[in-house]
PDB file of C-alpha atoms in Angstrom:
ATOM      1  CA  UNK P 460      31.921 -12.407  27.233  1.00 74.00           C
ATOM      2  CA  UNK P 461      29.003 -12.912  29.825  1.00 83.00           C
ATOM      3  CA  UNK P 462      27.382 -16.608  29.755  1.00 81.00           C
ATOM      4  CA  UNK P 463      23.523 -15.801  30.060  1.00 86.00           C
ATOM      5  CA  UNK P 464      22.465 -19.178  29.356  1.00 85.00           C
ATOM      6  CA  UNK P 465      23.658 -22.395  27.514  1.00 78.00           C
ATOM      7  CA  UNK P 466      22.281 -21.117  24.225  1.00 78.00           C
ATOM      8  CA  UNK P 467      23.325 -17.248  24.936  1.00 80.00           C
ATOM      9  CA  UNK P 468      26.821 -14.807  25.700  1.00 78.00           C
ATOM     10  CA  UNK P 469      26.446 -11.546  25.793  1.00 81.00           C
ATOM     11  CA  UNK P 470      29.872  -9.880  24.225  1.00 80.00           C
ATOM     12  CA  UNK P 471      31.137  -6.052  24.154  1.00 80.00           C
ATOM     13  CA  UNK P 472      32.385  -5.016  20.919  1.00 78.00           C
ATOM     14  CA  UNK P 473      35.136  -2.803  20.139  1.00 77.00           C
ATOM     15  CA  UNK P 474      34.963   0.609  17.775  1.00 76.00           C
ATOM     16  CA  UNK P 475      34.779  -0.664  14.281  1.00 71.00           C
ATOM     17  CA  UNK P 476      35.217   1.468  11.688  1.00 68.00           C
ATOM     18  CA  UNK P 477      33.958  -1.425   8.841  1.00 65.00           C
ATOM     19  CA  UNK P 478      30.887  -2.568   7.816  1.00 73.00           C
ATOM     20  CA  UNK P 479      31.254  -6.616   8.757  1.00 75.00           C
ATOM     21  CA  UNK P 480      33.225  -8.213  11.383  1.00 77.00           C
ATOM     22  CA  UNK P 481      34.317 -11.770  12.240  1.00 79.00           C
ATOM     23  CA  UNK P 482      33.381 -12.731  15.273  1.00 79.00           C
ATOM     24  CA  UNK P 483      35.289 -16.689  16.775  1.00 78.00           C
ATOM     25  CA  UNK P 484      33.803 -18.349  19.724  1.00 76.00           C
ATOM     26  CA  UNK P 485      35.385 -20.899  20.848  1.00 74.00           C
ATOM     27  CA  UNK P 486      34.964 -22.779  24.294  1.00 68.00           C
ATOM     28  CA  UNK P 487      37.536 -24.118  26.577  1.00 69.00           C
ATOM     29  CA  UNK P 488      36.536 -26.399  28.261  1.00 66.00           C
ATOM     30  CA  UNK P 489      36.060 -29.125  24.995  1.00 61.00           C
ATOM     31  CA  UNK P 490      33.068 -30.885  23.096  1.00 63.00           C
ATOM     32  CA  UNK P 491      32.213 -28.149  21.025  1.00 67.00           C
ATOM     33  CA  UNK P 492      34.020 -26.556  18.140  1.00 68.00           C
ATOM     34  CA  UNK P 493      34.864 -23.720  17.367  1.00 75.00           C
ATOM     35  CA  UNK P 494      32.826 -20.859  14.850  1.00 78.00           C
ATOM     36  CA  UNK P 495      32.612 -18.150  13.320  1.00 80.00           C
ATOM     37  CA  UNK P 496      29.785 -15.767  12.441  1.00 78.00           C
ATOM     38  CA  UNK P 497      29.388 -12.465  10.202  1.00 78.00           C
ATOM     39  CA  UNK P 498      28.638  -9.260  12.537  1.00 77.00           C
ATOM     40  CA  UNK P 499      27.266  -6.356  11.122  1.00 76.00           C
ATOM     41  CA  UNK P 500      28.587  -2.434  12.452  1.00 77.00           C
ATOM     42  CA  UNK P 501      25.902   0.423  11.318  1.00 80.00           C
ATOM     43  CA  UNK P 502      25.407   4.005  12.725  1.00 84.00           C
ATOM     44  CA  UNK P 503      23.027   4.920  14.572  1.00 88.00           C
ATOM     45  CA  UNK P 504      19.783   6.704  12.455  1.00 94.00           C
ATOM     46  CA  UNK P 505      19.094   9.949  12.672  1.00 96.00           C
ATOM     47  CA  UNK P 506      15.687  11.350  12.720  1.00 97.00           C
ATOM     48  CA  UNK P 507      15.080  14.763  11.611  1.00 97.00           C
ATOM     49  CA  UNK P 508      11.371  15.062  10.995  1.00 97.00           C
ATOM     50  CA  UNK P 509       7.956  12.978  11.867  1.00 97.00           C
ATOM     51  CA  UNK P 510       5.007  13.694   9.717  1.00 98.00           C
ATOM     52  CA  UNK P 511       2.616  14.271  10.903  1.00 98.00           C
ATOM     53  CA  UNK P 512       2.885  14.929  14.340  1.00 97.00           C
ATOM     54  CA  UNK P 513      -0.685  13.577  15.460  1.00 97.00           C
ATOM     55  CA  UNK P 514      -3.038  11.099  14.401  1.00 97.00           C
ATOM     56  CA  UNK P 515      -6.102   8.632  15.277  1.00 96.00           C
ATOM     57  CA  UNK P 516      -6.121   7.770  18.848  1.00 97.00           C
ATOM     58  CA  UNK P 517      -8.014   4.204  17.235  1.00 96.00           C
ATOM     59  CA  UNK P 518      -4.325   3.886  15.354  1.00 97.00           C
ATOM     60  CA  UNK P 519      -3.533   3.440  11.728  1.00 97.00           C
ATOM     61  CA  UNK P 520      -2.289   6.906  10.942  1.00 97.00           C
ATOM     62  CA  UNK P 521       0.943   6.227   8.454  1.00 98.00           C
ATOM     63  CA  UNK P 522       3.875   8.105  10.100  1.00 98.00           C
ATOM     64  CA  UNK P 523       6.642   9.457   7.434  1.00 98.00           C
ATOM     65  CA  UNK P 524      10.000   9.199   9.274  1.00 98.00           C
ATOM     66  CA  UNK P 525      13.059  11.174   7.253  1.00 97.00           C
ATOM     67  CA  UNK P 526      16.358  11.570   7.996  1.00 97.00           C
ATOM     68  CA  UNK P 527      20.196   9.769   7.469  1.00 95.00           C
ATOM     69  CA  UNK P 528      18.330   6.430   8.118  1.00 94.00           C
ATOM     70  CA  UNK P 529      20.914   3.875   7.119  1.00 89.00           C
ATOM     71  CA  UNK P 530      19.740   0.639   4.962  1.00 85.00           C
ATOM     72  CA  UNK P 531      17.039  -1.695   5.844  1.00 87.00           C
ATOM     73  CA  UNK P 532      17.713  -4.635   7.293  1.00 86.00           C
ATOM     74  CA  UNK P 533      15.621  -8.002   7.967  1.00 87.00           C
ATOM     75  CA  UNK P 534      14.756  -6.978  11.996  1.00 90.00           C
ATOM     76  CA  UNK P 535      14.435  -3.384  11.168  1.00 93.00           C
ATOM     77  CA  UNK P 536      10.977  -1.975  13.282  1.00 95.00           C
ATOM     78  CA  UNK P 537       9.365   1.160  14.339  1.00 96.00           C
ATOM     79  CA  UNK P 538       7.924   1.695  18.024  1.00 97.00           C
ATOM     80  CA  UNK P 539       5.446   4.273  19.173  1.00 98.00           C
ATOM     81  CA  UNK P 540       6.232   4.694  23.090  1.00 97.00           C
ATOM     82  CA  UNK P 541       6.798   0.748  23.421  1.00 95.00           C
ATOM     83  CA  UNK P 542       4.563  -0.275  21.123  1.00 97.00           C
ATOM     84  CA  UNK P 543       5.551  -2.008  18.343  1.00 96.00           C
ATOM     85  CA  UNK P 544       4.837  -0.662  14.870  1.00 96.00           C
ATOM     86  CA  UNK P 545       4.251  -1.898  10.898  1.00 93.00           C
ATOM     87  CA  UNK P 546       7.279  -0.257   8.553  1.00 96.00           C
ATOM     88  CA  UNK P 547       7.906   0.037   5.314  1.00 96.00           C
ATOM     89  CA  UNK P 548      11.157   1.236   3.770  1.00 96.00           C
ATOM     90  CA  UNK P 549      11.041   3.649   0.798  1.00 95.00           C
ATOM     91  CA  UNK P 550      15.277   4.878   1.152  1.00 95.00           C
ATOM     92  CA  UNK P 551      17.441   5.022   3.215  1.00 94.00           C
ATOM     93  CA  UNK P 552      16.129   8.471   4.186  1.00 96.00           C
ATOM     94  CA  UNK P 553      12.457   7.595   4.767  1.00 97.00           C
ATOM     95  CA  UNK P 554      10.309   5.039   5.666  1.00 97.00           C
ATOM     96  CA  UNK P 555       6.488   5.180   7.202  1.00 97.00           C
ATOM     97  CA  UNK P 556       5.371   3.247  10.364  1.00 97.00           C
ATOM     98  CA  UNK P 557       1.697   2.692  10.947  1.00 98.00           C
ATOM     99  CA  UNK P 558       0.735   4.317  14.270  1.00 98.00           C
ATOM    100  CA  UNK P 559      -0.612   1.596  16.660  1.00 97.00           C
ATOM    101  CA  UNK P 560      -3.487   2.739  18.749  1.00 96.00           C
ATOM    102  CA  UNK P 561      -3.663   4.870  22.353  1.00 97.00           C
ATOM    103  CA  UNK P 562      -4.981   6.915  24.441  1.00 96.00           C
ATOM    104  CA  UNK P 563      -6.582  10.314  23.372  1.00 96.00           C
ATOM    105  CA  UNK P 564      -4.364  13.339  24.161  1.00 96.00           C
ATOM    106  CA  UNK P 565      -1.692  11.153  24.853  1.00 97.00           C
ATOM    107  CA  UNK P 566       1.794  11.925  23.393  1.00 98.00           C
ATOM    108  CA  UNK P 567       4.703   9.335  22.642  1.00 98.00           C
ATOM    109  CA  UNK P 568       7.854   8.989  21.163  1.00 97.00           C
ATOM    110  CA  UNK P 569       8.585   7.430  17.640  1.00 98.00           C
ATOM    111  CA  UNK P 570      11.591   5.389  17.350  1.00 97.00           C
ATOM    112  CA  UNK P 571      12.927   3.407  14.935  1.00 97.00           C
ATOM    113  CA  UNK P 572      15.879   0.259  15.137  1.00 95.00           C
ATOM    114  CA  UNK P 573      17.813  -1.399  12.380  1.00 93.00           C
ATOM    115  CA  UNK P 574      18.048  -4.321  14.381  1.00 89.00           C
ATOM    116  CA  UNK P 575      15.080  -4.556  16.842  1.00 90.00           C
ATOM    117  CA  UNK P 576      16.633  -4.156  19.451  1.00 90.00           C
ATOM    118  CA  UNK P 577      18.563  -0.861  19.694  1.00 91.00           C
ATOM    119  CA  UNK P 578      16.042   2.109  19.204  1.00 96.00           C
ATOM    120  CA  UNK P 579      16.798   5.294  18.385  1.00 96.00           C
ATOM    121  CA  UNK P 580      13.872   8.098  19.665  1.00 97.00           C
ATOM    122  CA  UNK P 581      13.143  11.015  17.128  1.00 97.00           C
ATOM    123  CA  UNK P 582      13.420  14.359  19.187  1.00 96.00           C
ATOM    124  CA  UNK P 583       9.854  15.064  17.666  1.00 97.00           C
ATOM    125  CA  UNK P 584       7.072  13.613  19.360  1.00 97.00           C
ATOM    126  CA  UNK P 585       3.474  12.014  17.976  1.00 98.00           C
ATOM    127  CA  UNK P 586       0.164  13.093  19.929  1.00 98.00           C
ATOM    128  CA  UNK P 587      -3.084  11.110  19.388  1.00 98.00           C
ATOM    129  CA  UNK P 588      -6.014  12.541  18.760  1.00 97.00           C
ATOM    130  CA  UNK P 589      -9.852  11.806  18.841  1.00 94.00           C
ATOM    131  CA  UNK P 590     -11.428  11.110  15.620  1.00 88.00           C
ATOM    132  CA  UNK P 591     -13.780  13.902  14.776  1.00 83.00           C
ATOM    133  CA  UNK P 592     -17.573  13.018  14.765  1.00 85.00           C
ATOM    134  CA  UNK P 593     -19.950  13.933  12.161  1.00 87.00           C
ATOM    135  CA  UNK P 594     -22.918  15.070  13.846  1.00 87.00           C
ATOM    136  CA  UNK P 595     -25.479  16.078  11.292  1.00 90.00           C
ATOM    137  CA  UNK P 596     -25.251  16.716   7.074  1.00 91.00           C
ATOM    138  CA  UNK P 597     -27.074  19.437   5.800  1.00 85.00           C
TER     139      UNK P 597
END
């Protein structure tokens, strides 16, 4: 384990091939006991389509992720380049992420992370686009 601060370690974990793990910390050096906490294992998701591809450079285009997704959990989140995204969970092969805004003609990459942290980029990219003006009505 790495110390990172009094309140924080930063530990490797080993191949697991469960769902839940124990993990014990304990310190040496006395005046604090020992415990014990629940650790959660997942794979990885895997994205295999965006839809669709493009959407409102002014944001708020809903985004239909699909693919082996894995299960929803409470610090699950979607990103659009590095910006943060709302998400909603329909299985655990789809869920839609409202596109925040940016810049017209830009592209960036969706990702998604069960645990907001980790993110996983789809291989498909999402372009923004200007909003089309009506100019006259006949």
């Amino acid at each position: 384990a790495e110390w990172l601060s009094s309140s924080a370690l930063l530990c490797n974990t080993p191949e697991w091939s469960g769902d839940i793990a124990t993990v014990d910390l304990s310190v040496r050096n006395g005046g604090h006991p020992s415990t014990s906490v629940a650790f959660q294992f997942y794979d990885d998701p895997v994205i295999s389509s965006v839809n669709p591809s493009l959407g409102s450079s002014a944001g708020g285009t809903v985004v239909t992720l699909l693919g082996n997704l894995g299960v929803p959990l409470p610090k699950s989140s979607c990103r659009f380049g590095d910006q943060r995204a709302t998400i909603t969970w329909t299985s655990e092969s789809e869920v839609s992420c409202t596109s925040p805004g940016g810049e017209a003609g830009s592209t960036v990459v969706p990702s998604l992370s069960l645990n907001g942290v980790d993110y996983v980029a789809s291989p498909y990219p999402f372009r923004y686009i200007e909003d089309p003006e009506v100019q006259s009505i006949w």
